[in-house]
Short mmCIF file of C-alpha atoms in Angstrom, two decimals:
data_model
loop_
_atom_site.label_atom_id
_atom_site.label_comp_id
_atom_site.label_asym_id
_atom_site.label_seq_id
_atom_site.Cartn_x
_atom_site.Cartn_y
_atom_site.Cartn_z
CA GLY A 299 -38.37 15.32 39.83
CA GLN A 300 -37.27 18.34 37.81
CA GLN A 301 -40.09 20.89 36.47
CA LEU A 302 -39.87 23.67 34.00
CA ASN A 303 -40.94 27.19 35.05
CA GLN A 304 -44.21 27.68 33.14
CA SER A 305 -46.11 30.96 33.23
CA PRO A 306 -48.74 32.47 33.73
CA GLN A 307 -50.18 30.00 36.15
CA SER A 308 -53.84 30.77 35.13
CA MET A 309 -55.22 33.19 32.79
CA PHE A 310 -58.82 34.86 32.80
CA ILE A 311 -59.39 36.19 29.45
CA GLN A 312 -62.48 37.29 27.13
CA GLU A 313 -63.59 35.39 24.24
CA GLY A 314 -61.58 36.52 21.18
CA GLU A 315 -58.50 37.66 22.86
CA ASP A 316 -55.13 36.47 22.12
CA VAL A 317 -53.25 34.13 24.81
CA SER A 318 -49.48 33.82 25.36
CA MET A 319 -47.67 31.62 27.59
CA ASN A 320 -44.00 30.33 28.06
CA CYS A 321 -41.79 28.02 29.72
CA THR A 322 -38.40 28.15 30.74
CA SER A 323 -35.78 25.63 32.10
CA SER A 324 -32.11 25.66 33.38
CA SER A 325 -31.37 22.56 31.11
CA ILE A 326 -31.16 22.38 27.41
CA PHE A 327 -33.80 20.11 25.46
CA ASN A 328 -33.78 18.62 22.05
CA THR A 329 -37.63 18.78 21.90
CA TRP A 330 -40.27 21.21 23.25
CA LEU A 331 -44.02 19.72 23.41
CA TRP A 332 -47.13 21.65 24.09
CA TYR A 333 -50.15 19.49 25.29
CA LYS A 334 -53.62 20.62 26.34
CA GLN A 335 -55.59 18.64 28.88
CA ASP A 336 -59.41 18.69 29.68
CA PRO A 337 -60.97 17.58 32.68
CA GLY A 338 -61.18 13.65 32.85
CA GLU A 339 -58.89 13.26 29.85
CA GLY A 340 -55.32 12.70 28.95
CA PRO A 341 -53.10 15.21 27.69
CA VAL A 342 -53.42 15.72 23.87
CA LEU A 343 -50.05 16.91 21.89
CA LEU A 344 -50.89 20.22 20.26
CA ILE A 345 -47.35 21.09 18.63
CA ALA A 346 -44.11 19.30 18.66
CA LEU A 347 -40.76 21.52 18.16
CA TYR A 348 -37.54 19.96 17.39
CA LYS A 349 -34.96 22.46 16.28
CA ALA A 350 -33.80 25.48 18.14
CA GLY A 351 -35.22 28.58 16.59
CA GLU A 352 -38.27 26.53 14.99
CA LEU A 353 -41.54 28.16 14.67
CA THR A 354 -44.52 26.18 14.11
CA SER A 355 -48.38 26.62 13.77
CA ASN A 356 -51.37 24.49 14.09
CA GLY A 357 -54.46 26.52 13.22
CA ARG A 358 -54.87 29.16 15.79
CA LEU A 359 -51.84 27.90 17.73
CA THR A 360 -48.14 29.07 17.27
CA ALA A 361 -45.31 27.74 19.12
CA GLN A 362 -41.68 28.61 19.16
CA PHE A 363 -38.58 26.51 20.32
CA GLY A 364 -35.93 29.12 21.71
CA ILE A 365 -32.69 29.66 20.37
CA THR A 366 -30.93 28.75 23.57
CA ARG A 367 -33.03 25.40 23.74
CA LYS A 368 -34.05 26.55 27.15
CA ASP A 369 -37.41 28.01 26.47
CA SER A 370 -40.40 27.88 24.41
CA PHE A 371 -43.62 29.84 24.19
CA LEU A 372 -47.14 29.15 22.94
CA ASN A 373 -49.67 31.56 21.48
CA ILE A 374 -53.30 31.14 20.84
CA SER A 375 -54.84 33.80 18.70
CA ALA A 376 -58.57 34.64 18.82
CA SER A 377 -59.60 32.43 21.68
CA ILE A 378 -62.84 30.55 21.63
CA PRO A 379 -64.76 28.79 24.65
CA SER A 380 -63.53 25.21 23.74
CA ASP A 381 -59.78 26.54 24.30
CA VAL A 382 -60.61 26.30 27.89
CA GLY A 383 -58.28 23.86 29.86
CA ILE A 384 -54.85 23.17 31.24
CA TYR A 385 -51.91 23.71 28.89
CA PHE A 386 -48.68 21.85 29.67
CA CYS A 387 -45.18 22.55 28.12
CA ALA A 388 -42.92 19.67 28.23
CA GLY A 389 -39.20 19.25 27.45
CA GLN A 390 -37.59 16.12 26.20
CA TRP A 391 -33.92 15.10 25.80
CA SER A 392 -34.29 11.99 23.57
CA GLY A 393 -30.61 10.99 23.48
CA GLY A 394 -31.57 8.11 21.40
CA GLY A 395 -33.49 5.92 23.77
CA ALA A 396 -36.86 6.14 25.48
CA ASP A 397 -37.10 8.73 28.15
CA GLY A 398 -39.86 10.73 29.86
CA LEU A 399 -40.89 14.07 29.71
CA THR A 400 -40.15 17.19 32.04
CA PHE A 401 -43.46 19.00 32.52
CA GLY A 402 -44.24 22.58 33.26
CA LYS A 403 -46.78 23.12 36.21
CA GLY A 404 -49.44 24.32 33.76
CA THR A 405 -51.33 27.05 32.62
CA HIS A 406 -55.14 27.13 33.51
CA LEU A 407 -56.89 29.10 30.66
CA ILE A 408 -60.35 30.26 31.67
CA ILE A 409 -62.44 32.09 29.20
CA GLN A 410 -64.98 34.57 30.66
CA PRO A 411 -68.40 35.13 28.86
CA ASP B 58 -60.30 9.31 19.78
CA THR B 59 -57.12 8.35 21.43
CA GLU B 60 -55.00 5.70 20.06
CA VAL B 61 -53.85 4.54 23.60
CA THR B 62 -56.72 2.85 25.30
CA GLN B 63 -56.80 2.69 29.05
CA THR B 64 -59.10 0.39 31.27
CA PRO B 65 -60.86 0.72 33.44
CA LYS B 66 -61.92 4.35 33.30
CA HIS B 67 -62.52 4.63 36.91
CA LEU B 68 -61.41 2.14 39.65
CA VAL B 69 -62.37 2.31 43.30
CA MET B 70 -60.48 -0.17 45.60
CA GLY B 71 -59.56 -0.86 49.12
CA MET B 72 -56.37 -0.92 50.86
CA THR B 73 -56.28 -4.72 50.85
CA ASN B 74 -57.41 -5.13 47.33
CA LYS B 75 -55.24 -6.04 44.40
CA LYS B 76 -56.24 -4.56 41.04
CA SER B 77 -54.62 -4.08 37.73
CA LEU B 78 -54.63 -1.19 35.20
CA LYS B 79 -54.34 -1.80 31.59
CA CYS B 80 -53.14 -0.12 28.72
CA GLU B 81 -53.29 -1.10 24.87
CA GLN B 82 -51.72 0.33 21.53
CA HIS B 83 -51.69 -0.50 18.03
CA MET B 84 -49.30 2.27 16.88
CA GLY B 85 -46.17 0.14 16.65
CA HIS B 86 -44.34 2.33 19.39
CA ARG B 87 -41.72 0.49 21.44
CA ALA B 88 -41.63 2.79 24.28
CA MET B 89 -44.41 2.72 26.70
CA TYR B 90 -44.78 4.73 29.96
CA TRP B 91 -46.81 5.00 33.16
CA TYR B 92 -47.47 8.46 34.78
CA LYS B 93 -49.41 9.29 37.81
CA GLN B 94 -50.99 12.73 37.95
CA LYS B 95 -52.89 14.62 41.01
CA ALA B 96 -55.48 17.07 40.47
CA LYS B 97 -54.27 20.19 38.84
CA LYS B 98 -50.67 19.05 38.70
CA PRO B 99 -48.53 17.95 35.99
CA PRO B 100 -48.01 14.34 35.31
CA GLU B 101 -45.22 12.38 37.03
CA LEU B 102 -43.18 9.69 35.63
CA MET B 103 -43.44 6.23 36.85
CA PHE B 104 -41.87 3.77 34.66
CA VAL B 105 -40.68 3.47 31.19
CA TYR B 106 -40.48 0.27 28.99
CA SER B 107 -38.44 0.09 26.16
CA TYR B 108 -38.71 -3.02 23.80
CA GLU B 109 -40.76 -4.63 26.58
CA LYS B 110 -38.10 -4.15 29.07
CA LEU B 111 -38.18 -1.86 32.03
CA SER B 112 -35.60 1.03 31.44
CA ILE B 113 -36.55 3.65 34.05
CA ASN B 114 -38.13 3.16 37.54
CA GLU B 115 -38.55 6.49 39.14
CA SER B 116 -38.25 5.21 42.61
CA VAL B 117 -41.84 4.05 42.84
CA PRO B 118 -43.01 2.09 45.74
CA SER B 119 -42.98 -1.63 45.19
CA ARG B 120 -46.87 -1.79 45.70
CA PHE B 121 -46.89 -0.47 42.29
CA SER B 122 -45.81 -3.36 39.80
CA PRO B 123 -45.63 -2.69 36.10
CA GLU B 124 -45.57 -5.34 33.36
CA CYS B 125 -45.20 -5.16 29.65
CA PRO B 126 -46.45 -8.74 28.28
CA ASN B 127 -45.96 -7.75 24.66
CA SER B 128 -45.32 -4.83 22.36
CA SER B 129 -49.11 -3.73 22.52
CA LEU B 130 -49.88 -4.00 26.21
CA LEU B 131 -48.80 -2.46 29.30
CA ASN B 132 -50.22 -3.28 32.83
CA LEU B 133 -49.71 -1.70 36.15
CA HIS B 134 -50.44 -4.20 39.10
CA LEU B 135 -51.61 -2.71 42.30
CA HIS B 136 -51.59 -4.16 45.81
CA ALA B 137 -52.03 -2.71 49.37
CA LEU B 138 -52.21 0.80 48.28
CA GLN B 139 -52.73 4.02 50.33
CA PRO B 140 -55.47 6.64 50.02
CA GLU B 141 -52.63 9.01 48.93
CA ASP B 142 -52.21 6.99 45.79
CA SER B 143 -55.60 8.05 44.60
CA ALA B 144 -54.96 9.78 41.25
CA LEU B 145 -55.18 9.75 37.51
CA TYR B 146 -52.90 7.13 36.07
CA LEU B 147 -51.79 7.74 32.47
CA CYS B 148 -50.28 5.60 30.18
CA ALA B 149 -48.26 6.97 27.17
CA THR B 150 -46.56 5.62 24.09
CA SER B 151 -43.74 6.84 21.79
CA THR B 152 -41.28 5.73 19.10
CA ARG B 153 -37.69 5.42 20.47
CA GLY B 154 -35.01 8.01 19.76
CA LYS B 155 -35.27 11.80 18.46
CA ASN B 156 -38.57 13.45 17.36
CA SER B 157 -40.60 11.05 19.56
CA PRO B 158 -43.51 12.82 21.23
CA LEU B 159 -45.46 10.99 23.83
CA HIS B 160 -49.02 10.10 23.08
CA PHE B 161 -51.29 9.69 26.12
CA GLY B 162 -54.25 7.73 26.90
CA ASN B 163 -57.30 9.15 28.79
CA GLY B 164 -56.18 7.40 31.92
CA THR B 165 -57.73 5.50 34.77
CA ARG B 166 -59.16 7.45 37.70
CA LEU B 167 -58.08 5.52 40.75
CA THR B 168 -59.74 6.05 44.12
CA VAL B 169 -58.35 4.14 47.29
CA THR B 170 -60.63 4.00 50.18
#
């Protein structure tokens, strides 16, 4: 099925550094979501964005819904060891019914000691 | 703790076996989903149920048979699977309509021998 273009594919950073990742799409979405997945667990919702241009924070995480509705970014400030994991962006149309998500391929975040 | 509970956590089955995966939620969500996830890949949508009725089947082989007996339960019946069906199977739920992000369970790790 359709996938979003998520980058970077992986990141090797030092603890305390800031992190930035983004997703782009050829289609517009009504909702952009960011999930984090740890090994052996399901994806956990970090931030949900519902309006073009919306900028939302959740602790050290900040995400924005692109004005064109075709892109989104996620920033993590002052990374800590527990930030390690796979981050997925996801777009959702939600035209009023129940539909699934279109996922990016994920960004693997690795924090070097 | 996730509010979407999946059992079993791990399952090993032979290609001639019949088994079932179970998903339970008590959030009052009326949309429920099955996703399949291979290692280090994004989840792939399999089925969507809306108000206990199948609304989306993403061309999934008939050896996977979903069932939604009530608004809290979602099952995935497995029969005559192939080794390539080994994956993490994720259940998710959402409200219907706009502003309805998906909430995932921790999945069932399935190994087909």
